[in-house]
PDB file of C-alpha atoms in Angstrom:
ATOM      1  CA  UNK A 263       9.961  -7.093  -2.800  1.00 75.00           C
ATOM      2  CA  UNK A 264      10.143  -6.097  -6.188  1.00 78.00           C
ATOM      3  CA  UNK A 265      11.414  -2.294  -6.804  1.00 77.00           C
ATOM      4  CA  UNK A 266      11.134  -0.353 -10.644  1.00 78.00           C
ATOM      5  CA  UNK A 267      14.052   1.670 -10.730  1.00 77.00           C
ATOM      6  CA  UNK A 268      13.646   3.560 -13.402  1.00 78.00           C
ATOM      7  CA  UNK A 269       9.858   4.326 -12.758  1.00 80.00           C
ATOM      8  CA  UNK A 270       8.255   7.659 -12.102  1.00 88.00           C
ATOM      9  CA  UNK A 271       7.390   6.660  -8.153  1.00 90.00           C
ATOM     10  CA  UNK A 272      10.560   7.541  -5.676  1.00 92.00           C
ATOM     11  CA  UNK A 273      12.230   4.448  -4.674  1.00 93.00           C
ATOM     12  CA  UNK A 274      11.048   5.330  -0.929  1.00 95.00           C
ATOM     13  CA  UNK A 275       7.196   5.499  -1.420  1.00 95.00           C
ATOM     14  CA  UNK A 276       7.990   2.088  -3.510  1.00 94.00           C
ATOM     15  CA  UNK A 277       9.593   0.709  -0.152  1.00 95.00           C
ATOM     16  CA  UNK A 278       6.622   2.112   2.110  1.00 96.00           C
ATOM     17  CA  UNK A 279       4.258   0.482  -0.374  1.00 95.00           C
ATOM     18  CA  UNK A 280       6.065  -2.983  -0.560  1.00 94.00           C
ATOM     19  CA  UNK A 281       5.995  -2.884   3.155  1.00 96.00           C
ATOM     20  CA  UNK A 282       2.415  -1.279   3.226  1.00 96.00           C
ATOM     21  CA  UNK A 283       1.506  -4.277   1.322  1.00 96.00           C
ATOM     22  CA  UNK A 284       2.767  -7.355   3.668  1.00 96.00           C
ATOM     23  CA  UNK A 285       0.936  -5.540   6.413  1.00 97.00           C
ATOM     24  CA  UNK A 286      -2.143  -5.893   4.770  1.00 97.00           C
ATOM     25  CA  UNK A 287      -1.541  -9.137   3.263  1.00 97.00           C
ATOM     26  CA  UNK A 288      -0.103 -11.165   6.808  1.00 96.00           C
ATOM     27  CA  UNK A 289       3.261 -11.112   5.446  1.00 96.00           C
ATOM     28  CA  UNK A 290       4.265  -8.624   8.030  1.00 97.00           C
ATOM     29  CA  UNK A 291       2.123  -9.859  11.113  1.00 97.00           C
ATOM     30  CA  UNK A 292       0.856  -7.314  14.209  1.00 97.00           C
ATOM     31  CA  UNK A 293       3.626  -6.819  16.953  1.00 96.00           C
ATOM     32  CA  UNK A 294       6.286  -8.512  14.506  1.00 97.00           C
ATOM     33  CA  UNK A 295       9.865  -7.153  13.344  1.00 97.00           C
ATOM     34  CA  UNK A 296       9.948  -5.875  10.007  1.00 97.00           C
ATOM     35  CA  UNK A 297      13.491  -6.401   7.786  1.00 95.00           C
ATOM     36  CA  UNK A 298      16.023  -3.757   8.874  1.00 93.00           C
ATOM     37  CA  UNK A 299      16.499  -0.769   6.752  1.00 93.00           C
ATOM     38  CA  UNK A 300      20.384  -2.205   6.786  1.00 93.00           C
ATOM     39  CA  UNK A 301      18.929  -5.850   5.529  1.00 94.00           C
ATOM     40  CA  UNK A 302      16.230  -4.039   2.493  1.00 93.00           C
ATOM     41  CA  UNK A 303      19.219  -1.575   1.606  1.00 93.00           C
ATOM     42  CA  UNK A 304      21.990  -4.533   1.060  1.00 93.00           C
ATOM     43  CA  UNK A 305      19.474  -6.908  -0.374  1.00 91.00           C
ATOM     44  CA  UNK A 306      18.149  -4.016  -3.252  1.00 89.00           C
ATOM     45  CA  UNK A 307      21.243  -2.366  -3.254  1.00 89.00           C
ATOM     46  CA  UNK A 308      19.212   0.582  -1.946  1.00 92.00           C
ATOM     47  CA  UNK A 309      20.672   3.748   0.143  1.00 93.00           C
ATOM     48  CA  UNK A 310      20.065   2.914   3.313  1.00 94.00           C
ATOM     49  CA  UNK A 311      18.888   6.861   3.855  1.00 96.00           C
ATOM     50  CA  UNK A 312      16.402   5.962   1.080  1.00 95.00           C
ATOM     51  CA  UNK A 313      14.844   3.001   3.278  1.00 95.00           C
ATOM     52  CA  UNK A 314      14.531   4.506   6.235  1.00 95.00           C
ATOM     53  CA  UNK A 315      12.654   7.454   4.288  1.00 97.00           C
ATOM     54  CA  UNK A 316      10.384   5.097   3.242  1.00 96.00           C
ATOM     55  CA  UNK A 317       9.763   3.263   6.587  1.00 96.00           C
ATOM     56  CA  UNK A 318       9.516   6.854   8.024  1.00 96.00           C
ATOM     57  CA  UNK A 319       6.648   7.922   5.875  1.00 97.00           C
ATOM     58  CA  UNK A 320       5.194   4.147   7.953  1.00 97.00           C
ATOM     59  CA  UNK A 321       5.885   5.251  11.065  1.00 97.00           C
ATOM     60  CA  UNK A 322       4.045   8.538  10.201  1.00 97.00           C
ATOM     61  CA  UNK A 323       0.710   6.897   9.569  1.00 96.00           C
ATOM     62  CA  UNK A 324       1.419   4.885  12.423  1.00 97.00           C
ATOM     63  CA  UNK A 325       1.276   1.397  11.145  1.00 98.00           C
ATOM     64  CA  UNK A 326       5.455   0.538  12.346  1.00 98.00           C
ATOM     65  CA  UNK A 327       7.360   1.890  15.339  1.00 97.00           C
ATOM     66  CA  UNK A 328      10.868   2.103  16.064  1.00 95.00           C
ATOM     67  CA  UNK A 329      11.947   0.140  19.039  1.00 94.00           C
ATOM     68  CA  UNK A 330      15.418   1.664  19.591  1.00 92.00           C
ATOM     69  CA  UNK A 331      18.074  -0.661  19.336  1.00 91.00           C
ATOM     70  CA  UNK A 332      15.771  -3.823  18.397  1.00 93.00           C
ATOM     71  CA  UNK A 333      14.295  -2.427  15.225  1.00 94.00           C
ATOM     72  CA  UNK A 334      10.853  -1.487  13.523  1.00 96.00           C
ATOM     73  CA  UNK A 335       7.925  -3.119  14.440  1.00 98.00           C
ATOM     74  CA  UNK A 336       4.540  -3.616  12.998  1.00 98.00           C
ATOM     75  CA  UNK A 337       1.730  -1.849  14.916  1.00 98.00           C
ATOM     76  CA  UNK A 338      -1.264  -3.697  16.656  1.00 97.00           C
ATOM     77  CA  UNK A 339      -4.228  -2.087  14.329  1.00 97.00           C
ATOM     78  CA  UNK A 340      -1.753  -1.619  11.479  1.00 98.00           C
ATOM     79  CA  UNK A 341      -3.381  -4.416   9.429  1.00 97.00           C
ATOM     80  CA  UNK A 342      -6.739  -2.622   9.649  1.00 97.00           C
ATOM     81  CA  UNK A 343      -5.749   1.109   9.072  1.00 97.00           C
ATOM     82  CA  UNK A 344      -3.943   0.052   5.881  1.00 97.00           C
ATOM     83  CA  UNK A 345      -7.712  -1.873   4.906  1.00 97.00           C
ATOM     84  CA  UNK A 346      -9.651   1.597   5.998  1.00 96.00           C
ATOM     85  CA  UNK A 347      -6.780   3.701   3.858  1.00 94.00           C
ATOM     86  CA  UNK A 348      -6.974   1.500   1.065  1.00 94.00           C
ATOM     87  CA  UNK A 349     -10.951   1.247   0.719  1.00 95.00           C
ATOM     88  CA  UNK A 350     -11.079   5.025   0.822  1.00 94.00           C
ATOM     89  CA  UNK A 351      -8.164   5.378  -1.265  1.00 92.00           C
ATOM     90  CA  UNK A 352     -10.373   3.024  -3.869  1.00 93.00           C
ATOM     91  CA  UNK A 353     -13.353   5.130  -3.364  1.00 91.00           C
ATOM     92  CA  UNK A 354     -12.481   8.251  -3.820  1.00 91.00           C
ATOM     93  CA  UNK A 355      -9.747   7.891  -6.580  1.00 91.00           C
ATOM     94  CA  UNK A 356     -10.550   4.140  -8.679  1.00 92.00           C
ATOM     95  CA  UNK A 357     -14.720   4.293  -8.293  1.00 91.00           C
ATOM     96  CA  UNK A 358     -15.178   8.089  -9.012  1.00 92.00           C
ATOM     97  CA  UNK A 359     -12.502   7.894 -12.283  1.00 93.00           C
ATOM     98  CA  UNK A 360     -14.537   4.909 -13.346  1.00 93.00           C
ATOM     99  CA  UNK A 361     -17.853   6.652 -13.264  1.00 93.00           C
ATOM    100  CA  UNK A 362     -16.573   9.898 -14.373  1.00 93.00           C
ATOM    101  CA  UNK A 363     -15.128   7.801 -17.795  1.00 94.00           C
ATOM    102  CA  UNK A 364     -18.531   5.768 -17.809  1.00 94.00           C
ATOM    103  CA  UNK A 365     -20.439   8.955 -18.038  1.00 94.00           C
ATOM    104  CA  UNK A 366     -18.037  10.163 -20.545  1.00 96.00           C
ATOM    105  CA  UNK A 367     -18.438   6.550 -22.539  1.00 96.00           C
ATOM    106  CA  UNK A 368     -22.679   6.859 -22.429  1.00 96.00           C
ATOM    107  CA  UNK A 369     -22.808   3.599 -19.850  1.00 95.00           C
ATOM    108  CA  UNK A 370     -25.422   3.273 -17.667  1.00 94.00           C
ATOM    109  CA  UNK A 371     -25.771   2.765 -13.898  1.00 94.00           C
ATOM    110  CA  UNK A 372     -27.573  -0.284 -14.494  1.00 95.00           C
ATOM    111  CA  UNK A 373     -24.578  -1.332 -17.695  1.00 94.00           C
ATOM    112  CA  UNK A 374     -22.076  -0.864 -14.949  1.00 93.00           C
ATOM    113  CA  UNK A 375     -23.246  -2.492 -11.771  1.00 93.00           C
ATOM    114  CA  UNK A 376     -23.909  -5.707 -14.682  1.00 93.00           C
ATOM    115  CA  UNK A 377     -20.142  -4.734 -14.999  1.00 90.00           C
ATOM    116  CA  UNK A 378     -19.173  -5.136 -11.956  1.00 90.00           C
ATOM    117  CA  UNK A 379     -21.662  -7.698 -10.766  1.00 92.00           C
ATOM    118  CA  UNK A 380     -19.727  -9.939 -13.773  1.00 92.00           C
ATOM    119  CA  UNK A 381     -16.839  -9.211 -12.227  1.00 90.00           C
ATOM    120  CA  UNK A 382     -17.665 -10.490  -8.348  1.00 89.00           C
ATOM    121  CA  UNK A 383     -18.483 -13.726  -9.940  1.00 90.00           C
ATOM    122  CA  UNK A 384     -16.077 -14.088 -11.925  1.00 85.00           C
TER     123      UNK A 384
END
């Protein structure tokens, strides 16, 4: 996990995001333990109220769950919402802004699926 300090994004969306990522990625598999907030908050040097914020805002979209006592777990499913969040995420924010800036630039449909057909095989 890699954290910016100093950045404009609070330090607990940047945990729920690190985390958010290892779902999706495997790092984190379905039905396994997560790192304590106690283990991220020593490691990072991170208030441990801070962490647990963060994995909160997880256990809010339901992708971890707090097994009490034993620790936070990664939902079964989790892997897949964070795919489905992401992809709209992507396709209402990242593809509109590119086409809105594309209009603005005078490209053309057919300019930017060449664009973007380049870039798949690439």
């Amino acid at each position: 996990m890699e954290f910016d300090y100093s950045g404009t994004t609070p330090l607990f969306q940047q945990i729920a995001e690190q985390i958010e990522e290892g779902i999706l990625n495997g790092s984190f598999k379905e039905g396994e333990q997560i790192p304590s907030t106690t283990e991220i908050s020593k490691s990072f040097a991170i208030n441990p109220a801070t962490v647990l914020k963060g994995m909160n805002l997880l256990v809010e979209r339901g992708l971890i769950e707090k097994k009490r006592g034993i620790g936070m777990f990664v939902l079964v499913g989790a892997q897949q919402k964070v795919r489905e969040y992401r992809r709209e995420h992507f396709l209402t924010n990242e593809v509109l802004q590119i086409v809105t800036e594309a209009k603005k630039l005078g490209i053309t449909v057919e300019q930017l699926k060449d664009l973007i057909e380049r870039g798949y095989e690439s």
